[in-house]
CSV table of C-alpha atoms in Angstrom, one decimal:
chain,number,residue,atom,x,y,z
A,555,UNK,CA,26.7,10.5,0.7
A,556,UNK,CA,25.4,9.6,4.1
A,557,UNK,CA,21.7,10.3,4.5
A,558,UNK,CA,20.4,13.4,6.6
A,559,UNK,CA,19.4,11.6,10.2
A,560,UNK,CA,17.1,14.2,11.8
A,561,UNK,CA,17.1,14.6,15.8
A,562,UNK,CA,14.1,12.6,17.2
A,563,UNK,CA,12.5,13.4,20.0
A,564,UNK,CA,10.0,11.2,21.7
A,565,UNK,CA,6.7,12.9,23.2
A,566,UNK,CA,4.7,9.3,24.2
A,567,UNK,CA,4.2,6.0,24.0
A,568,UNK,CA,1.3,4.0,25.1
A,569,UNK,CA,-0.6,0.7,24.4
A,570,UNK,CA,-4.3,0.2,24.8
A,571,UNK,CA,-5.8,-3.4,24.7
A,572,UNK,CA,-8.9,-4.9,26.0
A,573,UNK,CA,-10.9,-8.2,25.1
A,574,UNK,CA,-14.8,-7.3,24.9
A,575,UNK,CA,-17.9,-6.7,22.0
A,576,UNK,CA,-17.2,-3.5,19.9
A,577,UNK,CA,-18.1,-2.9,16.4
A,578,UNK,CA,-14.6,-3.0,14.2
A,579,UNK,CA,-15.7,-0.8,11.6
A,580,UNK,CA,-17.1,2.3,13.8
A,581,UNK,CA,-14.0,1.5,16.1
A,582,UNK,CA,-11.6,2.5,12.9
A,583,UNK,CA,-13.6,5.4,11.9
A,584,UNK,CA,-13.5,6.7,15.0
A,585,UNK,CA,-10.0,6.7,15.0
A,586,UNK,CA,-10.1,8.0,11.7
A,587,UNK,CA,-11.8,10.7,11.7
A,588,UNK,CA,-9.9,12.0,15.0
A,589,UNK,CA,-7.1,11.8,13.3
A,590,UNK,CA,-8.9,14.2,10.3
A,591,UNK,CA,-10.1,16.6,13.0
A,592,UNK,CA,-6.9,17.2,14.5
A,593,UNK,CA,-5.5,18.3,11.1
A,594,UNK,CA,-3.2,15.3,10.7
A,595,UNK,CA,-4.7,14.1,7.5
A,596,UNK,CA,-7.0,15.3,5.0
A,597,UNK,CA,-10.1,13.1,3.5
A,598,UNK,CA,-8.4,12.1,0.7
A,599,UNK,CA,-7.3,8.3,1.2
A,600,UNK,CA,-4.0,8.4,-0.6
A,601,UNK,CA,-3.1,11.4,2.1
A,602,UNK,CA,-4.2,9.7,4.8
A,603,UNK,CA,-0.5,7.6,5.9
A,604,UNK,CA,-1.8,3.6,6.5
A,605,UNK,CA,1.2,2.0,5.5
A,606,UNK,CA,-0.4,-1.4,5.8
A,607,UNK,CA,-3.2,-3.1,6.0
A,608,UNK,CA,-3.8,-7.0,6.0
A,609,UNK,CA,-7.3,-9.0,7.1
A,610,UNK,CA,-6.6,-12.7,7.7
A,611,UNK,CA,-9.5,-14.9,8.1
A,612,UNK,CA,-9.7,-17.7,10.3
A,613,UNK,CA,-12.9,-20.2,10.6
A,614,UNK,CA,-12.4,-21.7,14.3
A,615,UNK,CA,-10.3,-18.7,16.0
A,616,UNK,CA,-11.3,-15.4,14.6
A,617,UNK,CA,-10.1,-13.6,12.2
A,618,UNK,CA,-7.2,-11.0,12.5
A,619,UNK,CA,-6.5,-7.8,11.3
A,620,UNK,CA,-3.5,-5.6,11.2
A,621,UNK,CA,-3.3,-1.7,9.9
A,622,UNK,CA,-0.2,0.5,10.5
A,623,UNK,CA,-0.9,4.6,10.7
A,624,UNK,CA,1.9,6.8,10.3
A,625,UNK,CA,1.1,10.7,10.6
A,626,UNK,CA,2.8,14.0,10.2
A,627,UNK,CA,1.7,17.5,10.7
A,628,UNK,CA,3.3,20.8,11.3
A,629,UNK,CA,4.8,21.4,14.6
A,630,UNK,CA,2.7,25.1,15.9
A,631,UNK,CA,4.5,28.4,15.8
A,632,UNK,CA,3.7,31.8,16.6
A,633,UNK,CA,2.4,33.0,13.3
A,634,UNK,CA,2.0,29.2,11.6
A,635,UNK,CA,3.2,25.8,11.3
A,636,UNK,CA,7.0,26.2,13.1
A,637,UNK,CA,9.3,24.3,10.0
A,638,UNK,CA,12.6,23.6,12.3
A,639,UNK,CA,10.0,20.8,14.0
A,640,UNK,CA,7.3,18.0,12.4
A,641,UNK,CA,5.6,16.4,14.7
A,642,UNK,CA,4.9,12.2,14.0
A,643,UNK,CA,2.2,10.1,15.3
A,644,UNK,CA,2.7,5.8,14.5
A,645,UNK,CA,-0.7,3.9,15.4
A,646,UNK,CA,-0.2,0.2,14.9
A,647,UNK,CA,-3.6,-2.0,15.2
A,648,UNK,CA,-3.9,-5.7,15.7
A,649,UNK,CA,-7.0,-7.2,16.4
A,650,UNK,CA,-6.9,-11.1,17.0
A,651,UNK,CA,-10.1,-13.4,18.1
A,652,UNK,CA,-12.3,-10.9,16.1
A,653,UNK,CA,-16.0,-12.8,15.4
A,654,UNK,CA,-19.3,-11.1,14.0
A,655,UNK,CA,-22.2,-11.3,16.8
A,656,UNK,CA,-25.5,-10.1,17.6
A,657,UNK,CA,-25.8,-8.0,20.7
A,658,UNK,CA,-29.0,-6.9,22.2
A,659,UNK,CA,-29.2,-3.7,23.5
A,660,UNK,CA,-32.8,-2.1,24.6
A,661,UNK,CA,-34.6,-4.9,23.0
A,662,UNK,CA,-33.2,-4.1,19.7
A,663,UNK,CA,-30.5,-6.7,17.9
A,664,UNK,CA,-27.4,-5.4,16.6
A,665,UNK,CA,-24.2,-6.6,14.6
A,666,UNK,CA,-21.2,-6.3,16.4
A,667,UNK,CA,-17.7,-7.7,16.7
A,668,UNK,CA,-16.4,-9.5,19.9
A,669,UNK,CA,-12.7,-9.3,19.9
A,670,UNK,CA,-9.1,-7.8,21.2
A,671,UNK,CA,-7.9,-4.9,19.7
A,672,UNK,CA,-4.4,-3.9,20.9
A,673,UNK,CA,-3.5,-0.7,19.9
A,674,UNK,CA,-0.2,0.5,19.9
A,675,UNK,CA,0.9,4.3,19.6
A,676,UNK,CA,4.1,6.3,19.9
A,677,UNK,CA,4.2,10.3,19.2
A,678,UNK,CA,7.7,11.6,18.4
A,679,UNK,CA,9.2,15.2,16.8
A,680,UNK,CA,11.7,15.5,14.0
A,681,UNK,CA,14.0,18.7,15.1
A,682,UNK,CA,15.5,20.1,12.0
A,683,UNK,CA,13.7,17.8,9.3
A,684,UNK,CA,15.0,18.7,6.3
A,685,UNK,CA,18.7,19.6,7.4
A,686,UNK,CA,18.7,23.1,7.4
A,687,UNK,CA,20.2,23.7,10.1
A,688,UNK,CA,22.7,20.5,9.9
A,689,UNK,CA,23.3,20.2,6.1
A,690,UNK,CA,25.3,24.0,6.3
A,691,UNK,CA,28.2,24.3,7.6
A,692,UNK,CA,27.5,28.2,9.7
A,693,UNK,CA,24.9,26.8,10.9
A,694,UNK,CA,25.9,23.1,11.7
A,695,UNK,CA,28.6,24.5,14.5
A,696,UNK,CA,25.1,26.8,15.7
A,697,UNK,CA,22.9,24.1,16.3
A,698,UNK,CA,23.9,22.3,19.4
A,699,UNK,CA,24.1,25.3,21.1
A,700,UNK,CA,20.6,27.1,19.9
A,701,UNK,CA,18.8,23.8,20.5
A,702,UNK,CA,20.5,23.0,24.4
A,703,UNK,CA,20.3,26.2,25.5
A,704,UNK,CA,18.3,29.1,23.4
A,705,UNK,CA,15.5,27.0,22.1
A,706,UNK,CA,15.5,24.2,25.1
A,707,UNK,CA,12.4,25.9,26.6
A,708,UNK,CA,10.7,25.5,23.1
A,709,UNK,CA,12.0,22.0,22.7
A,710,UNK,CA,9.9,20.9,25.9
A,711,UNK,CA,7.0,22.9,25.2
A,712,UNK,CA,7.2,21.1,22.0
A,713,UNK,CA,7.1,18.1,23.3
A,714,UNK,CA,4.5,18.7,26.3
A,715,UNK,CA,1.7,19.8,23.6
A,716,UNK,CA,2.6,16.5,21.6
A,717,UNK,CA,1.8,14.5,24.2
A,718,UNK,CA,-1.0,16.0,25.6
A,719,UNK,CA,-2.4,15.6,21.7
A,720,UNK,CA,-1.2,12.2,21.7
A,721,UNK,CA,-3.2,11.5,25.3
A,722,UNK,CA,-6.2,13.1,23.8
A,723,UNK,CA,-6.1,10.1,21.0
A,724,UNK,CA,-6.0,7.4,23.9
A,725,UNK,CA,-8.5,9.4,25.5
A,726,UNK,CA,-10.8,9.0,22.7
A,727,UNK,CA,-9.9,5.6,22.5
A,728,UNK,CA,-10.6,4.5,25.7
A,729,UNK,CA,-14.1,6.5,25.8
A,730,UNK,CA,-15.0,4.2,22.6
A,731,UNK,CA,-14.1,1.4,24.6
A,732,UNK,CA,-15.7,2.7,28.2
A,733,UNK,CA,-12.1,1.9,29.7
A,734,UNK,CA,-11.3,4.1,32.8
A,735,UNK,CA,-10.1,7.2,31.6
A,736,UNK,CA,-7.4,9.0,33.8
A,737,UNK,CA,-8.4,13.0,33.2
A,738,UNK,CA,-11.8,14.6,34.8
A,739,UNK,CA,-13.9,15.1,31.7
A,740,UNK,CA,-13.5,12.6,28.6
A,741,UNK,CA,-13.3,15.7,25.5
A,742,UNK,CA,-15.5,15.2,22.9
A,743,UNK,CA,-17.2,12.0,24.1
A,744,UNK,CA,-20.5,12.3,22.7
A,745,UNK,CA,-19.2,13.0,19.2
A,746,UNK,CA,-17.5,9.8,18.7
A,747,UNK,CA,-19.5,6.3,18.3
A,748,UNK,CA,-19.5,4.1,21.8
A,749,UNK,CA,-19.0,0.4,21.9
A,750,UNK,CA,-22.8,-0.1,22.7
A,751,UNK,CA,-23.8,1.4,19.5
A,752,UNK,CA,-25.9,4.1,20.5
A,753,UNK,CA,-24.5,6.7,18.5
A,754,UNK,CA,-24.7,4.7,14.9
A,755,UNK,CA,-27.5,2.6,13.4
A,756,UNK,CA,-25.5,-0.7,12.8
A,757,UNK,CA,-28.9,-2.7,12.7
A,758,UNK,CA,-29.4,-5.8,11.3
């Protein structure tokens, strides 16, 4: 039997990258816990979705570090999660050049990371995930029509709030980072830790 393909739909895509001192560990809580307070996870690590995660050491160029996020959560309905959509969200992380150094900021010495994280996201919907509509045969001859023409204004909306949740994640990204940010007011920006450690005691 030939496996159930769902319908993807892509919401966004977007890289960010940028060589400078952050700390590695508040950088992937941060992320973390963004990902927790949007409801995409719980805080139980085996729900979480990191597919992989691999921390090569290197002497002379820094040591490298690659983790692979893949997310799922209920698409929003009326009266509940909306089961004919599942929205996705992939975060791949590669960090290359990574060191341990001391920063001084207001007198005080610090441990940091100098680095470049290049982080890598693409937000996507599954229309019809488990086949319901597909796998029956009323229904299959139904489908192309509901979703081009009676559901097509759902569709976009759909996709429009998945990639202004998907933005949000770059947004807090970037604000971690201090990278130029590209809406009026950064959301939630003194909530997550900033690259010059002043929201987390990472003394020495």
């Amino acid at each position: 039997m030939v496996p159930y393909i769902p319908h993807t739909i892509e919401a966004a895509r977007y890289r960010v990258k940028h060589l400078d001192y952050f700390h590695m560990r508040n950088l992937y809580f941060m992320m973390h816990e963004w990902f927790i307070e949007e409801g995409w996870a719980t805080r139980v690590d085996y729900d979480f979705g990191e597919k992989f995660y691999l921390h090569r050491e290197h002497a002379k160029r820094g040591d490298e570090i690659w983790f692979w996020w893949r997310l799922t959560k209920g698409a929003p309905g009326q009266s509940g999660p909306n089961p004919f959509y599942e929205w996705h969200l992939d975060l791949d992380c590669h960090v290359v050049l990574l060191t341990e150094v001391e920063v001084v900021h207001e007198g005080e010495k610090f441990k940091a990371n100098y680095g470049e994280p290049e982080i890598k996201v693409r937000a996507y919907i599954l229309v019809d995930p488990k086949g319901t509509w597909q796998k029956k045969i009323i229904l299959k001859d139904m489908y192309d029509v509901f979703t081009k023409r009676v559901w097509k204004a759902e569709l976009q909306s759909q996709r429009i709030q998945l990639y202004r949740e998907a933005y949000r994640l770059q947004e807090a990204i970037k604000t971690y980072m201090k990278l130029q940010l590209y809406l009026p007011e950064p959301e939630m920006a003194k909530w997550y830790p900033r690259k010059d450690f002043t929201d987390y005691d990472v003394k020495t």
